[in-house]
Amino acid sequence: MKIFFTLNGKEIEIETPPDRRVVDLLREDLNLTGTKEGCGEGECGVCTILVDGESRLSCLMLSPQLEGRKVTTIEGLASGEKLHPVQEAFVEFGAVQCGFCTPGMILRAVDLLQKNPNPTRLEIRGGISGNLCRCTGYQKIVDAVAAAARKMNQENGGLIY
Amino acid sequence: MTIQNNILKVGRTTPRADAYAKVTGKEKYAVDYYDRDFLWAGVKRAGVAHARVKSIDVERAQAISGVLAVLTHRDVHGSNRQGVARKDQPVLAANKVRHCGDAVALVVAQDKSALQKALELITVDYEPLPAVFDPEEALKEGAPFVQEKNPDGNVLLKGTLQSGDAEAAFEECDAIVEASFKVPYQEHAYLETEGGWAILKEDGMLEMVVSTQTPFRDRAEVAEALGLDQKKIRIIVPYCGGAFGGKDGVSVQTFLGLAAIHCPNRPVKIWLSREESFLSSPKRHPCRLHYRLGAKSDGTLYALTASACYDTGPYDHLGGAVMALGLEHAASPYRIPNLRLQAWSVYTNNPIAGPFRGFGVPQVTAAMEQMVDRVAAKLGLSPLEIRLKNAVEEGGKNGLGISLTGSVHLKDCLVKIREHPFWKEKERWKSLAAPFKRRGLGLACVMHGIGYGPIVPDVANAKIELTSEGRFLIFSGVVDMGQGNATTYLQITGSILNQDPIDLELVLPDTERTLPSGSASASRTTFTFGNALIEAAKDLKERILQDSSDLVMAGGKEEMILLPGRIRHLPTGREILLSDLAKTLDDSEKVATGYFSAPVAKEFPTEDHALRLHGIPHAIFSYGAHLACVEVDELTGEVEVKRYLAVSDCGKVINPQIFEQQIQGGIAQGLGYALCEDFIVQNGEVQTKNLTTYTIPTALDVPDFESIAVEFEEPSGPFGLKGAGEIAIDGPLPAIANAVADACGIRLSRFPLTPERVLKALTEKGS
């Protein structure tokens, strides 16, 4: 079947079997390998993408579910060379080790900060608790998300705390 | 990828060189290649723990449309054997399967659906054999043999280390404690499961891109197992998506090679599912330990007997070396004059056990550090003071009688804990526990040997090249599986050559381009390769200065200094661009190499050659002291780690951020090992088949960790560094167990400390 959706700001049309998982559509058919797969059953979160701005697990979605939606993968988060504040903070605060959880973790954090621009450390931990990381012990990821929140609030002229 | 920063300096946090590509999704891992016309390969696993293979029927699988090859042991034209110390594992099982994850056939297909169908249609006729699942049963007479040709029955390796007379010394002790412990499997659960791709090219080269810690060793293994010329194999290793020891050795490499040979000129890809990874990959060895420790009334640790029985599964897979490192560390970092330490690595029909960060040491540290607390309690002494009293010291000897010639600053770590508010205010903190909660603190001392030990050559070869553009290529022969060593290599080079990161470029491990430098393991990655790299960088710097001095007819290289992208002649201020200098040099002049061989101990605590060969003893150790502050819920049995402090003696720190990553990540894995990671195997069958049932810590399960480095220089280390990759995982289990005992007076013998076990112990204690 043919599906239409917006992928990283561009409208696309693609032929796909109806039972094709979104993670396979992205990785294999569209070569967007920034979206990872770690378990294939919704436990690890490394396949996280944004669908209409909300974080979703692409291993648990089938391609037709993208019809008419706006999809953002990690490749579409930065504006050209300019990194999203969450990406920038992940680099600066050492939130990246092996990096396999990183794309999903960043997109999950972006969703979290959209809903809660001033999260406490505990709220950040809760917010990313569906995304596993085996390298960092999460501390530097929490540092990075907290720092990104501060920066985004400053940039948006919001509360500085 | 380069770092947007100024001149690199050792000792300063530098953002990781790999971070930009990883946060933008541009980094290509071994599993990220989907070339045109690529094929999928997959493995038929045994599903039975021990059986004779009577026949393998592949006919129906071959008939599936889209299937290109169904291969069995008959299609393997080499030794069909893999393994590091002992080649006792078949690539594809021939006569016999020895655990449920054994591979019996390999399928290559055009797509995943044909692959899946074919795998299901392969039928194997098995004749079940009596199996052994308990390592202590496996040692008994009459137990079924797992490796029928092994002269020592089911013993892969055993060993004893002793000094003084432990049995007699117990008579002189004022307090003796004795206990048994059972520590579980631990699954690495790296988020990138095993995978990669390979192609057999028209010129006969087999090229492979794979997630591994050991490209050069793998190349030799693939060649031997498949009957190929090593020179016709090239292995390329991008950044790995985690490994932690689990990718030390062959996982899918021989399968990829075999598949590629049978489908030439087509890229073939393998990527294990999570379930297959859990089924077939090596785990941390489960271990049974029995300890007896005696002390004098003043707290002097005086006598120790210890035994550790490691269940290694059906194949060596470094299980002997893991046991040996455990044996060497079994007395922890204390001067105990009388000891007898024994260990066994035992074949069973359980899953394969092998290297996992810590390499046998977390098991023995779990036991020993709880024993120290027990004997302290019996004598009414502080667990901190008894450790300070017995801790090894620089220039002294350890319990095995080996002179400690490297830097030793364990006592400084313990003093840091004593001065820390967590310790100083511990009684007040404990008293603030909410109703039905009990709080406690627990300590553990840790030590970790660096490198391979006395016999297996622990060497690295670094290479740096000045390019015609005046930039530098750094050829790293050691894999970066996520630890950030590649960034550290840039930092070392940039620091010596005084260069901006924009002018430095890494070449990741590639058997064609980089030089053999051993495995990314054994806390050696930066220690050994870093030393080789320093030599290469210094050599290249001297040459650049000399050549530029000659070029401008200066009075000598002392008049020249190396600056980012250029060289300055100091007396005149004249500057030469590195790109201009490069034009005047031969290719051979633009390359410098460095070699380093790690220091080895000159004393031996044993005459047993097998133990020496398996790594005993080490010359350089890192040390540390850990403090866990926990809260136990009396109603649910749940243990929550509220605070955690790790003080580490890993020498000087090259990049504080990367060092903290290692310590924090190690603690988190250790915390999972202590509290929630229960990999369950029954009759050889994995019960915890995926991440739904095998739970690793989430962000909500760990606190913020406090990490302090006591930075004393290790003279043999690069810029004074000692290895830091493993040591942090050795401490959490005993520190947490000691904290639980402090909180509510219970001691469990079985780990992890799940709420069910803790609640049961609390109930038993209450009644």
PDB file of C-alpha atoms in Angstrom, chain A residues 27-144:
ATOM      1  CA  ARG A  27      16.042   2.036   8.780  1.00  0.00           C
ATOM      2  CA  GLU A  28      15.891  -0.231   5.767  1.00  0.00           C
ATOM      3  CA  ASP A  29      13.670   1.528   3.265  1.00  0.00           C
ATOM      4  CA  LEU A  30      14.564   5.139   4.045  1.00  0.00           C
ATOM      5  CA  ASN A  31      18.105   4.557   5.341  1.00  0.00           C
ATOM      6  CA  LEU A  32      17.453   6.604   8.473  1.00  0.00           C
ATOM      7  CA  THR A  33      19.583   4.399  10.695  1.00  0.00           C
ATOM      8  CA  GLY A  34      19.748   6.941  13.501  1.00  0.00           C
ATOM      9  CA  THR A  35      16.628   5.209  14.772  1.00  0.00           C
ATOM     10  CA  LYS A  36      17.957   2.081  16.487  1.00  0.00           C
ATOM     11  CA  GLU A  37      16.435  -1.239  17.479  1.00  0.00           C
ATOM     12  CA  GLY A  38      17.351  -2.970  20.720  1.00  0.00           C
ATOM     13  CA  CYS A  39      14.609  -5.411  21.615  1.00  0.00           C
ATOM     14  CA  GLY A  40      11.757  -5.284  19.124  1.00  0.00           C
ATOM     15  CA  GLU A  41       9.131  -5.424  21.833  1.00  0.00           C
ATOM     16  CA  GLY A  42       8.881  -1.999  23.363  1.00  0.00           C
ATOM     17  CA  GLU A  43      11.113  -2.545  26.382  1.00  0.00           C
ATOM     18  CA  CYS A  44      14.262  -0.564  25.655  1.00  0.00           C
ATOM     19  CA  GLY A  45      13.194   2.653  23.934  1.00  0.00           C
ATOM     20  CA  VAL A  46      16.107   2.933  21.496  1.00  0.00           C
ATOM     21  CA  CYS A  47      13.680   3.040  18.553  1.00  0.00           C
ATOM     22  CA  THR A  48      11.887   6.129  19.892  1.00  0.00           C
ATOM     23  CA  ILE A  49      10.699   8.652  17.289  1.00  0.00           C
ATOM     24  CA  LEU A  50       8.376  11.658  17.498  1.00  0.00           C
ATOM     25  CA  VAL A  51       4.960  11.269  15.892  1.00  0.00           C
ATOM     26  CA  ASP A  52       3.030  14.548  15.863  1.00  0.00           C
ATOM     27  CA  GLY A  53       5.512  15.679  18.497  1.00  0.00           C
ATOM     28  CA  GLU A  54       4.910  12.780  20.880  1.00  0.00           C
ATOM     29  CA  SER A  55       7.496  10.087  21.539  1.00  0.00           C
ATOM     30  CA  ARG A  56       6.517   6.717  20.123  1.00  0.00           C
ATOM     31  CA  LEU A  57       8.239   3.344  19.843  1.00  0.00           C
ATOM     32  CA  SER A  58       8.772   2.652  16.174  1.00  0.00           C
ATOM     33  CA  CYS A  59       9.206  -1.096  16.752  1.00  0.00           C
ATOM     34  CA  LEU A  60       5.607  -1.296  17.936  1.00  0.00           C
ATOM     35  CA  MET A  61       4.073   0.690  15.085  1.00  0.00           C
ATOM     36  CA  LEU A  62       3.119  -0.435  11.622  1.00  0.00           C
ATOM     37  CA  SER A  63       3.722   1.780   8.623  1.00  0.00           C
ATOM     38  CA  PRO A  64       0.046   2.623   7.897  1.00  0.00           C
ATOM     39  CA  GLN A  65      -0.143   4.232  11.320  1.00  0.00           C
ATOM     40  CA  LEU A  66       2.040   7.031   9.963  1.00  0.00           C
ATOM     41  CA  GLU A  67      -0.539   8.066   7.404  1.00  0.00           C
ATOM     42  CA  GLY A  68      -0.983  11.844   7.523  1.00  0.00           C
ATOM     43  CA  ARG A  69       1.273  12.224  10.561  1.00  0.00           C
ATOM     44  CA  LYS A  70       4.319  14.370  11.185  1.00  0.00           C
ATOM     45  CA  VAL A  71       7.299  12.180  11.991  1.00  0.00           C
ATOM     46  CA  THR A  72      10.593  13.395  13.419  1.00  0.00           C
ATOM     47  CA  THR A  73      13.576  11.077  13.675  1.00  0.00           C
ATOM     48  CA  ILE A  74      16.916  11.976  15.212  1.00  0.00           C
ATOM     49  CA  GLU A  75      18.164  13.002  11.768  1.00  0.00           C
ATOM     50  CA  GLY A  76      15.505  15.691  11.631  1.00  0.00           C
ATOM     51  CA  LEU A  77      15.967  17.230  15.056  1.00  0.00           C
ATOM     52  CA  ALA A  78      18.790  19.663  14.378  1.00  0.00           C
ATOM     53  CA  SER A  79      18.175  22.720  12.207  1.00  0.00           C
ATOM     54  CA  GLY A  80      20.855  22.219   9.597  1.00  0.00           C
ATOM     55  CA  GLU A  81      24.172  22.447  11.418  1.00  0.00           C
ATOM     56  CA  LYS A  82      22.564  23.862  14.544  1.00  0.00           C
ATOM     57  CA  LEU A  83      21.906  21.202  17.115  1.00  0.00           C
ATOM     58  CA  HIS A  84      18.739  21.120  19.169  1.00  0.00           C
ATOM     59  CA  PRO A  85      19.491  22.269  22.743  1.00  0.00           C
ATOM     60  CA  VAL A  86      18.979  18.727  24.017  1.00  0.00           C
ATOM     61  CA  GLN A  87      21.508  17.382  21.496  1.00  0.00           C
ATOM     62  CA  GLU A  88      23.919  20.144  22.428  1.00  0.00           C
ATOM     63  CA  ALA A  89      23.576  19.375  26.120  1.00  0.00           C
ATOM     64  CA  PHE A  90      24.105  15.641  25.539  1.00  0.00           C
ATOM     65  CA  VAL A  91      27.445  16.469  23.890  1.00  0.00           C
ATOM     66  CA  GLU A  92      28.535  18.986  26.485  1.00  0.00           C
ATOM     67  CA  PHE A  93      27.504  17.086  29.604  1.00  0.00           C
ATOM     68  CA  GLY A  94      28.884  13.702  28.609  1.00  0.00           C
ATOM     69  CA  ALA A  95      25.495  12.018  28.261  1.00  0.00           C
ATOM     70  CA  VAL A  96      26.784   9.961  25.336  1.00  0.00           C
ATOM     71  CA  GLN A  97      28.849   6.814  25.683  1.00  0.00           C
ATOM     72  CA  CYS A  98      28.248   3.951  23.275  1.00  0.00           C
ATOM     73  CA  GLY A  99      25.512   6.125  21.810  1.00  0.00           C
ATOM     74  CA  PHE A 100      23.078   3.376  20.904  1.00  0.00           C
ATOM     75  CA  CYS A 101      20.394   4.646  23.297  1.00  0.00           C
ATOM     76  CA  THR A 102      21.208   8.269  22.499  1.00  0.00           C
ATOM     77  CA  PRO A 103      18.821   9.054  19.591  1.00  0.00           C
ATOM     78  CA  GLY A 104      15.825   7.556  21.387  1.00  0.00           C
ATOM     79  CA  MET A 105      16.816   9.113  24.688  1.00  0.00           C
ATOM     80  CA  ILE A 106      17.137  12.567  23.117  1.00  0.00           C
ATOM     81  CA  LEU A 107      13.765  12.365  21.372  1.00  0.00           C
ATOM     82  CA  ARG A 108      12.128  11.149  24.564  1.00  0.00           C
ATOM     83  CA  ALA A 109      13.701  14.089  26.431  1.00  0.00           C
ATOM     84  CA  VAL A 110      12.475  16.534  23.790  1.00  0.00           C
ATOM     85  CA  ASP A 111       8.934  15.245  24.291  1.00  0.00           C
ATOM     86  CA  LEU A 112       9.327  15.450  28.067  1.00  0.00           C
ATOM     87  CA  LEU A 113      10.518  19.060  27.946  1.00  0.00           C
ATOM     88  CA  GLN A 114       7.671  20.053  25.662  1.00  0.00           C
ATOM     89  CA  LYS A 115       5.199  18.820  28.256  1.00  0.00           C
ATOM     90  CA  ASN A 116       7.152  19.876  31.310  1.00  0.00           C
ATOM     91  CA  PRO A 117       9.612  22.696  30.611  1.00  0.00           C
ATOM     92  CA  ASN A 118      10.827  22.828  34.219  1.00  0.00           C
ATOM     93  CA  PRO A 119      11.232  19.242  35.355  1.00  0.00           C
ATOM     94  CA  THR A 120      12.927  18.310  38.619  1.00  0.00           C
ATOM     95  CA  ARG A 121      15.706  15.715  38.441  1.00  0.00           C
ATOM     96  CA  LEU A 122      13.247  13.109  39.659  1.00  0.00           C
ATOM     97  CA  GLU A 123      10.730  14.096  36.990  1.00  0.00           C
ATOM     98  CA  ILE A 124      13.470  13.772  34.377  1.00  0.00           C
ATOM     99  CA  ARG A 125      14.331  10.329  35.699  1.00  0.00           C
ATOM    100  CA  GLY A 126      10.677   9.336  35.560  1.00  0.00           C
ATOM    101  CA  GLY A 127      10.288  10.820  32.113  1.00  0.00           C
ATOM    102  CA  ILE A 128      13.155   8.845  30.607  1.00  0.00           C
ATOM    103  CA  SER A 129      12.599   5.660  32.600  1.00  0.00           C
ATOM    104  CA  GLY A 130      11.170   3.867  29.559  1.00  0.00           C
ATOM    105  CA  ASN A 131      14.466   4.318  27.744  1.00  0.00           C
ATOM    106  CA  LEU A 132      17.253   2.008  28.828  1.00  0.00           C
ATOM    107  CA  CYS A 133      20.904   2.959  28.850  1.00  0.00           C
ATOM    108  CA  ARG A 134      23.525   0.391  29.795  1.00  0.00           C
ATOM    109  CA  CYS A 135      26.590   2.659  29.792  1.00  0.00           C
ATOM    110  CA  THR A 136      26.050   5.869  31.689  1.00  0.00           C
ATOM    111  CA  GLY A 137      24.162   5.085  34.870  1.00  0.00           C
ATOM    112  CA  TYR A 138      21.839   7.890  33.627  1.00  0.00           C
ATOM    113  CA  GLN A 139      23.388  10.640  35.766  1.00  0.00           C
ATOM    114  CA  LYS A 140      24.927  12.604  32.922  1.00  0.00           C
ATOM    115  CA  ILE A 141      21.775  12.140  30.861  1.00  0.00           C
ATOM    116  CA  VAL A 142      19.775  13.734  33.687  1.00  0.00           C
ATOM    117  CA  ASP A 143      22.406  16.506  33.902  1.00  0.00           C
ATOM    118  CA  ALA A 144      22.062  17.111  30.178  1.00  0.00           C
TER     119      ALA A 144
END
